[in-house]
Amino acid sequence: MKGKSFNKLAIVMAMSTAFVFSNANVSLADENLDSNIATKEDTTKSNYQEVKENYDKAEENYQKANASLKDAEKSYEIQKENQENLKNEYMQEKNNLDSSKKDLENEINQNILDQEGKVKKASEDLNNGEKNLDQAKKDLSKDKDNITSKQEAKKLADEKLKEEKEKNPNIEEIVKEDEKNLNEAKASKDKSQKAFDEKSKELDGKSNDLKDLEKKKKI
């Protein structure tokens, strides 16, 4: 833009110079033909004044063009700086977004791992609870069998009591011993029943916890 203004000025000055020389030549020719020196001087002064005015006008236009060029260059630099600032802000926001996205992905993955660990632990606890429950059932069944056996033994003893009472004076002590064994068997059975109930309750709780964890994992 600045180069074009200089070119315009050069053209104007060249034209003005040519005009001066042309008029000067014309004036010399006229001088040879016309002997009126005063008229020639007036014509020359008039031509010089016109050239000067054209030059001043061209200089003024050049100064305006130069000022416009500087304003344009200043505006361009400001726009360039603003563009660079916007670019830096964009890159900063993009980096922040990428970092936040990565942190969120890490947090989600960690939560998934934590939930999977809880589900695994709950499953192991449930399996152990089921094993303990099975053992409690076996113990309860065994105690029931012992009670039945003791009851049958007592019944048999009662039947034989009458027959053996007269023959064996110690029969009552045997009966008492059988009753004692029966009571112990009942106590063992009650203890096993209590353990069975506790294990069942504990297993139900763990089963519910596992279901809750499975629901959270799906979410």
C-alpha atoms as a printed R data frame, in Angstrom:
    type eleno elety resid chain resno       x        y       z
1   ATOM     1    CA   MET     A     1   0.000    0.000   0.000
2   ATOM     2    CA   LYS     A     2   2.845    2.355   0.890
3   ATOM     3    CA   GLY     A     3   4.669    1.483  -2.379
4   ATOM     4    CA   LYS     A     4   1.603    2.393  -4.439
5   ATOM     5    CA   SER     A     5   1.427    5.833  -2.765
6   ATOM     6    CA   PHE     A     6   5.077    6.522  -3.637
7   ATOM     7    CA   ASN     A     7   4.406    5.467  -7.238
8   ATOM     8    CA   LYS     A     8   1.468    7.853  -7.471
9   ATOM     9    CA   LEU     A     9   3.590   10.703  -6.078
10  ATOM    10    CA   ALA     A    10   6.394    9.945  -8.525
11  ATOM    11    CA   ILE     A    11   3.946   10.024 -11.444
12  ATOM    12    CA   VAL     A    12   2.496   13.355 -10.306
13  ATOM    13    CA   MET     A    13   5.953   14.898  -9.884
14  ATOM    14    CA   ALA     A    14   7.072   13.578 -13.278
15  ATOM    15    CA   MET     A    15   4.011   15.034 -14.935
16  ATOM    16    CA   SER     A    16   4.561   18.352 -13.186
17  ATOM    17    CA   THR     A    17   8.215   18.453 -14.263
18  ATOM    18    CA   ALA     A    18   7.289   17.628 -17.826
19  ATOM    19    CA   PHE     A    19   4.702   20.348 -17.714
20  ATOM    20    CA   VAL     A    20   7.302   22.866 -16.498
21  ATOM    21    CA   PHE     A    21   9.785   21.958 -19.230
22  ATOM    22    CA   SER     A    22   7.041   22.004 -21.841
23  ATOM    23    CA   ASN     A    23   5.887   25.424 -20.808
24  ATOM    24    CA   ALA     A    24   9.460   26.597 -20.610
25  ATOM    25    CA   ASN     A    25  10.040   25.471 -24.192
26  ATOM    26    CA   VAL     A    26   6.848   27.113 -25.263
27  ATOM    27    CA   SER     A    27   7.913   30.266 -23.479
28  ATOM    28    CA   LEU     A    28  11.303   30.275 -25.286
29  ATOM    29    CA   ALA     A    29   9.585   29.842 -28.601
30  ATOM    30    CA   ASP     A    30   7.211   32.613 -27.793
31  ATOM    31    CA   GLU     A    31  10.114   34.755 -26.694
32  ATOM    32    CA   ASN     A    32  11.676   34.355 -30.105
33  ATOM    33    CA   LEU     A    33   8.399   35.220 -31.710
34  ATOM    34    CA   ASP     A    34   7.019   37.698 -29.236
35  ATOM    35    CA   SER     A    35   9.112   40.531 -27.982
36  ATOM    36    CA   ASN     A    36   6.839   41.329 -25.067
37  ATOM    37    CA   ILE     A    37   8.996   40.208 -22.104
38  ATOM    38    CA   ALA     A    38   6.472   41.195 -19.437
39  ATOM    39    CA   THR     A    39   3.827   38.945 -20.912
40  ATOM    40    CA   LYS     A    40   6.242   36.009 -21.002
41  ATOM    41    CA   GLU     A    41   7.217   36.534 -17.394
42  ATOM    42    CA   ASP     A    42   3.583   36.617 -16.331
43  ATOM    43    CA   THR     A    43   2.924   33.414 -18.260
44  ATOM    44    CA   THR     A    44   5.930   31.700 -16.697
45  ATOM    45    CA   LYS     A    45   4.906   32.779 -13.194
46  ATOM    46    CA   SER     A    46   1.396   31.509 -13.821
47  ATOM    47    CA   ASN     A    47   2.706   28.144 -15.013
48  ATOM    48    CA   TYR     A    48   5.049   27.846 -12.036
49  ATOM    49    CA   GLN     A    49   2.240   28.666  -9.628
50  ATOM    50    CA   GLU     A    50   0.061   25.955 -11.192
51  ATOM    51    CA   VAL     A    51   2.880   23.399 -10.965
52  ATOM    52    CA   LYS     A    52   3.519   24.339  -7.335
53  ATOM    53    CA   GLU     A    53  -0.149   23.991  -6.513
54  ATOM    54    CA   ASN     A    54  -0.221   20.576  -8.187
55  ATOM    55    CA   TYR     A    55   2.870   19.555  -6.252
56  ATOM    56    CA   ASP     A    56   1.452   20.784  -2.931
57  ATOM    57    CA   LYS     A    57  -1.762   18.944  -3.638
58  ATOM    58    CA   ALA     A    58   0.172   15.791  -4.490
59  ATOM    59    CA   GLU     A    59   2.237   16.188  -1.294
60  ATOM    60    CA   GLU     A    60  -0.953   16.610   0.724
61  ATOM    61    CA   ASN     A    61  -2.453   13.493  -0.873
62  ATOM    62    CA   TYR     A    62   0.773   11.633  -0.170
63  ATOM    63    CA   GLN     A    63   0.714   12.652   3.520
64  ATOM    64    CA   LYS     A    64  -2.916   11.554   3.803
65  ATOM    65    CA   ALA     A    65  -2.135    8.256   2.083
66  ATOM    66    CA   ASN     A    66   0.896    7.752   4.329
67  ATOM    67    CA   ALA     A    67  -1.191    8.473   7.450
68  ATOM    68    CA   SER     A    68  -3.861    6.051   6.209
69  ATOM    69    CA   LEU     A    69  -1.173    3.455   5.609
70  ATOM    70    CA   LYS     A    70   0.162    3.838   9.150
71  ATOM    71    CA   ASP     A    71  -3.352    3.598  10.553
72  ATOM    72    CA   ALA     A    72  -3.979    0.478   8.484
73  ATOM    73    CA   GLU     A    73  -0.681   -1.059   9.603
74  ATOM    74    CA   LYS     A    74  -1.486   -0.242  13.248
75  ATOM    75    CA   SER     A    75  -4.976   -1.723  12.857
76  ATOM    76    CA   TYR     A    76  -3.464   -4.818  11.233
77  ATOM    77    CA   GLU     A    77  -0.988   -5.276  14.102
78  ATOM    78    CA   ILE     A    78  -3.787   -4.903  16.644
79  ATOM    79    CA   GLN     A    79  -5.939   -7.452  14.795
80  ATOM    80    CA   LYS     A    80  -2.966   -9.780  14.496
81  ATOM    81    CA   GLU     A    81  -2.296   -9.486  18.252
82  ATOM    82    CA   ASN     A    82  -5.976  -10.074  19.024
83  ATOM    83    CA   GLN     A    83  -6.004  -13.107  16.770
84  ATOM    84    CA   GLU     A    84  -2.907  -14.471  18.492
85  ATOM    85    CA   ASN     A    85  -4.507  -13.894  21.911
86  ATOM    86    CA   LEU     A    86  -7.674  -15.673  20.802
87  ATOM    87    CA   LYS     A    87  -5.601  -18.553  19.497
88  ATOM    88    CA   ASN     A    88  -3.728  -18.823  22.811
89  ATOM    89    CA   GLU     A    89  -7.006  -18.692  24.754
90  ATOM    90    CA   TYR     A    90  -8.445  -21.400  22.509
91  ATOM    91    CA   MET     A    91  -5.436  -23.654  23.032
92  ATOM    92    CA   GLN     A    92  -5.588  -23.073  26.794
93  ATOM    93    CA   GLU     A    93  -9.292  -23.935  26.919
94  ATOM    94    CA   LYS     A    94  -8.682  -26.986  24.730
95  ATOM    95    CA   ASN     A    95  -5.889  -28.183  27.027
96  ATOM    96    CA   ASN     A    96  -8.097  -27.613  30.078
97  ATOM    97    CA   LEU     A    97 -10.937  -29.530  28.431
98  ATOM    98    CA   ASP     A    98  -8.650  -32.421  27.484
99  ATOM    99    CA   SER     A    99  -7.279  -32.537  31.037
100 ATOM   100    CA   SER     A   100 -10.783  -32.471  32.564
101 ATOM   101    CA   LYS     A   101 -11.927  -35.186  30.162
102 ATOM   102    CA   LYS     A   102  -8.963  -37.368  31.102
103 ATOM   103    CA   ASP     A   103  -9.582  -36.827  34.832
104 ATOM   104    CA   LEU     A   104 -13.254  -37.730  34.386
105 ATOM   105    CA   GLU     A   105 -12.390  -40.897  32.459
106 ATOM   106    CA   ASN     A   106  -9.893  -41.908  35.166
107 ATOM   107    CA   GLU     A   107 -12.486  -41.276  37.881
108 ATOM   108    CA   ILE     A   108 -15.130  -43.307  36.038
109 ATOM   109    CA   ASN     A   109 -12.705  -46.183  35.446
110 ATOM   110    CA   GLN     A   110 -11.667  -46.129  39.102
111 ATOM   111    CA   ASN     A   111 -15.313  -46.161  40.216
112 ATOM   112    CA   ILE     A   112 -15.968  -49.127  37.934
113 ATOM   113    CA   LEU     A   113 -12.979  -50.977  39.413
114 ATOM   114    CA   ASP     A   114 -14.175  -50.163  42.941
115 ATOM   115    CA   GLN     A   115 -17.682  -51.428  42.186
116 ATOM   116    CA   GLU     A   116 -16.315  -54.573  40.579
117 ATOM   117    CA   GLY     A   117 -14.153  -55.152  43.672
118 ATOM   118    CA   LYS     A   118 -17.174  -54.708  45.942
119 ATOM   119    CA   VAL     A   119 -19.245  -57.082  43.810
120 ATOM   120    CA   LYS     A   120 -16.446  -59.653  43.870
121 ATOM   121    CA   LYS     A   121 -16.090  -59.336  47.651
122 ATOM   122    CA   ALA     A   122 -19.848  -59.608  48.131
123 ATOM   123    CA   SER     A   123 -19.944  -62.686  45.889
124 ATOM   124    CA   GLU     A   124 -17.167  -64.326  47.898
125 ATOM   125    CA   ASP     A   125 -18.957  -63.487  51.150
126 ATOM   126    CA   LEU     A   126 -22.180  -64.892  49.707
127 ATOM   127    CA   ASN     A   127 -20.458  -68.121  48.653
128 ATOM   128    CA   ASN     A   128 -18.862  -68.455  52.082
129 ATOM   129    CA   GLY     A   129 -22.243  -67.762  53.660
130 ATOM   130    CA   GLU     A   130 -23.849  -70.449  51.534
131 ATOM   131    CA   LYS     A   131 -21.148  -72.905  52.581
132 ATOM   132    CA   ASN     A   132 -21.659  -72.005  56.230
133 ATOM   133    CA   LEU     A   133 -25.402  -72.355  55.789
134 ATOM   134    CA   ASP     A   134 -24.974  -75.783  54.229
135 ATOM   135    CA   GLN     A   135 -22.760  -76.788  57.146
136 ATOM   136    CA   ALA     A   136 -25.358  -75.446  59.579
137 ATOM   137    CA   LYS     A   137 -28.043  -77.482  57.800
138 ATOM   138    CA   LYS     A   138 -25.882  -80.584  58.062
139 ATOM   139    CA   ASP     A   139 -25.268  -79.930  61.763
140 ATOM   140    CA   LEU     A   140 -28.985  -79.396  62.332
141 ATOM   141    CA   SER     A   141 -29.852  -82.599  60.469
142 ATOM   142    CA   LYS     A   142 -27.258  -84.459  62.518
143 ATOM   143    CA   ASP     A   143 -28.677  -83.087  65.757
144 ATOM   144    CA   LYS     A   144 -32.169  -84.081  64.658
145 ATOM   145    CA   ASP     A   145 -30.928  -87.572  63.949
146 ATOM   146    CA   ASN     A   146 -29.318  -87.667  67.392
147 ATOM   147    CA   ILE     A   147 -32.541  -86.530  69.041
148 ATOM   148    CA   THR     A   148 -34.527  -89.117  67.142
149 ATOM   149    CA   SER     A   149 -32.039  -91.751  68.137
150 ATOM   150    CA   LYS     A   150 -32.164  -90.649  71.758
151 ATOM   151    CA   GLN     A   151 -35.966  -90.548  71.703
152 ATOM   152    CA   GLU     A   152 -36.085  -94.037  70.308
153 ATOM   153    CA   ALA     A   153 -33.599  -95.188  72.904
154 ATOM   154    CA   LYS     A   154 -35.707  -93.613  75.683
155 ATOM   155    CA   LYS     A   155 -38.848  -95.182  74.332
156 ATOM   156    CA   LEU     A   156 -37.161  -98.535  74.230
157 ATOM   157    CA   ALA     A   157 -35.827  -97.998  77.712
158 ATOM   158    CA   ASP     A   158 -39.303  -97.111  78.965
159 ATOM   159    CA   GLU     A   159 -40.700 -100.259  77.467
160 ATOM   160    CA   LYS     A   160 -38.015 -102.330  79.039
161 ATOM   161    CA   LEU     A   161 -38.143 -100.417  82.294
162 ATOM   162    CA   LYS     A   162 -41.054 -102.270  83.600
163 ATOM   163    CA   GLU     A   163 -39.555 -105.591  82.641
164 ATOM   164    CA   GLU     A   164 -36.102 -104.825  83.945
165 ATOM   165    CA   LYS     A   165 -37.022 -102.823  87.025
166 ATOM   166    CA   GLU     A   166 -37.473 -105.797  89.212
167 ATOM   167    CA   LYS     A   167 -34.560 -107.648  87.695
168 ATOM   168    CA   ASN     A   168 -32.105 -104.717  87.676
169 ATOM   169    CA   PRO     A   169 -32.180 -102.170  90.538
170 ATOM   170    CA   ASN     A   170 -29.950  -99.793  88.492
171 ATOM   171    CA   ILE     A   171 -32.439  -99.448  85.663
172 ATOM   172    CA   GLU     A   172 -33.604  -96.056  86.930
173 ATOM   173    CA   GLU     A   173 -30.078  -94.679  86.795
174 ATOM   174    CA   ILE     A   174 -29.820  -95.895  83.214
175 ATOM   175    CA   VAL     A   175 -33.044  -94.094  82.390
176 ATOM   176    CA   LYS     A   176 -31.799  -90.918  84.030
177 ATOM   177    CA   GLU     A   177 -28.599  -91.151  82.010
178 ATOM   178    CA   ASP     A   178 -30.622  -91.549  78.836
179 ATOM   179    CA   GLU     A   179 -32.734  -88.531  79.781
180 ATOM   180    CA   LYS     A   180 -29.591  -86.565  80.435
181 ATOM   181    CA   ASN     A   181 -28.241  -87.515  77.024
182 ATOM   182    CA   LEU     A   182 -31.566  -86.581  75.474
183 ATOM   183    CA   ASN     A   183 -31.536  -83.146  77.113
184 ATOM   184    CA   GLU     A   184 -27.991  -82.584  75.937
185 ATOM   185    CA   ALA     A   185 -29.020  -83.559  72.447
186 ATOM   186    CA   LYS     A   186 -31.935  -81.104  72.595
187 ATOM   187    CA   ALA     A   187 -29.616  -78.342  73.825
188 ATOM   188    CA   SER     A   188 -27.199  -79.089  70.977
189 ATOM   189    CA   LYS     A   189 -30.116  -79.069  68.580
190 ATOM   190    CA   ASP     A   190 -31.289  -75.666  69.852
191 ATOM   191    CA   LYS     A   191 -27.766  -74.300  69.528
192 ATOM   192    CA   SER     A   192 -27.522  -75.608  65.976
193 ATOM   193    CA   GLN     A   193 -30.932  -74.178  65.145
194 ATOM   194    CA   LYS     A   194 -29.861  -70.767  66.467
195 ATOM   195    CA   ALA     A   195 -26.638  -70.895  64.447
196 ATOM   196    CA   PHE     A   196 -28.633  -71.910  61.388
197 ATOM   197    CA   ASP     A   197 -31.033  -68.989  61.832
198 ATOM   198    CA   GLU     A   198 -28.155  -66.522  62.297
199 ATOM   199    CA   LYS     A   199 -26.352  -67.798  59.210
200 ATOM   200    CA   SER     A   200 -29.578  -67.612  57.190
201 ATOM   201    CA   LYS     A   201 -30.142  -64.022  58.286
202 ATOM   202    CA   GLU     A   202 -26.533  -63.093  57.537
203 ATOM   203    CA   LEU     A   203 -26.762  -64.764  54.123
204 ATOM   204    CA   ASP     A   204 -29.955  -62.868  53.288
205 ATOM   205    CA   GLY     A   205 -28.225  -59.589  54.180
206 ATOM   206    CA   LYS     A   206 -25.224  -60.349  51.998
207 ATOM   207    CA   SER     A   207 -27.504  -61.406  49.154
208 ATOM   208    CA   ASN     A   208 -29.340  -58.073  49.336
209 ATOM   209    CA   ASP     A   209 -26.007  -56.208  49.424
210 ATOM   210    CA   LEU     A   210 -24.882  -58.084  46.329
211 ATOM   211    CA   LYS     A   211 -28.097  -57.193  44.504
212 ATOM   212    CA   ASP     A   212 -27.624  -53.519  45.380
213 ATOM   213    CA   LEU     A   213 -24.035  -53.583  44.124
214 ATOM   214    CA   GLU     A   214 -25.117  -55.257  40.889
215 ATOM   215    CA   LYS     A   215 -27.709  -52.487  40.360
216 ATOM   216    CA   LYS     A   216 -25.097  -49.771  41.020
217 ATOM   217    CA   LYS     A   217 -22.664  -51.464  38.634
218 ATOM   218    CA   LYS     A   218 -25.278  -51.445  35.851
219 ATOM   219    CA   ILE     A   219 -25.918  -47.746  36.466
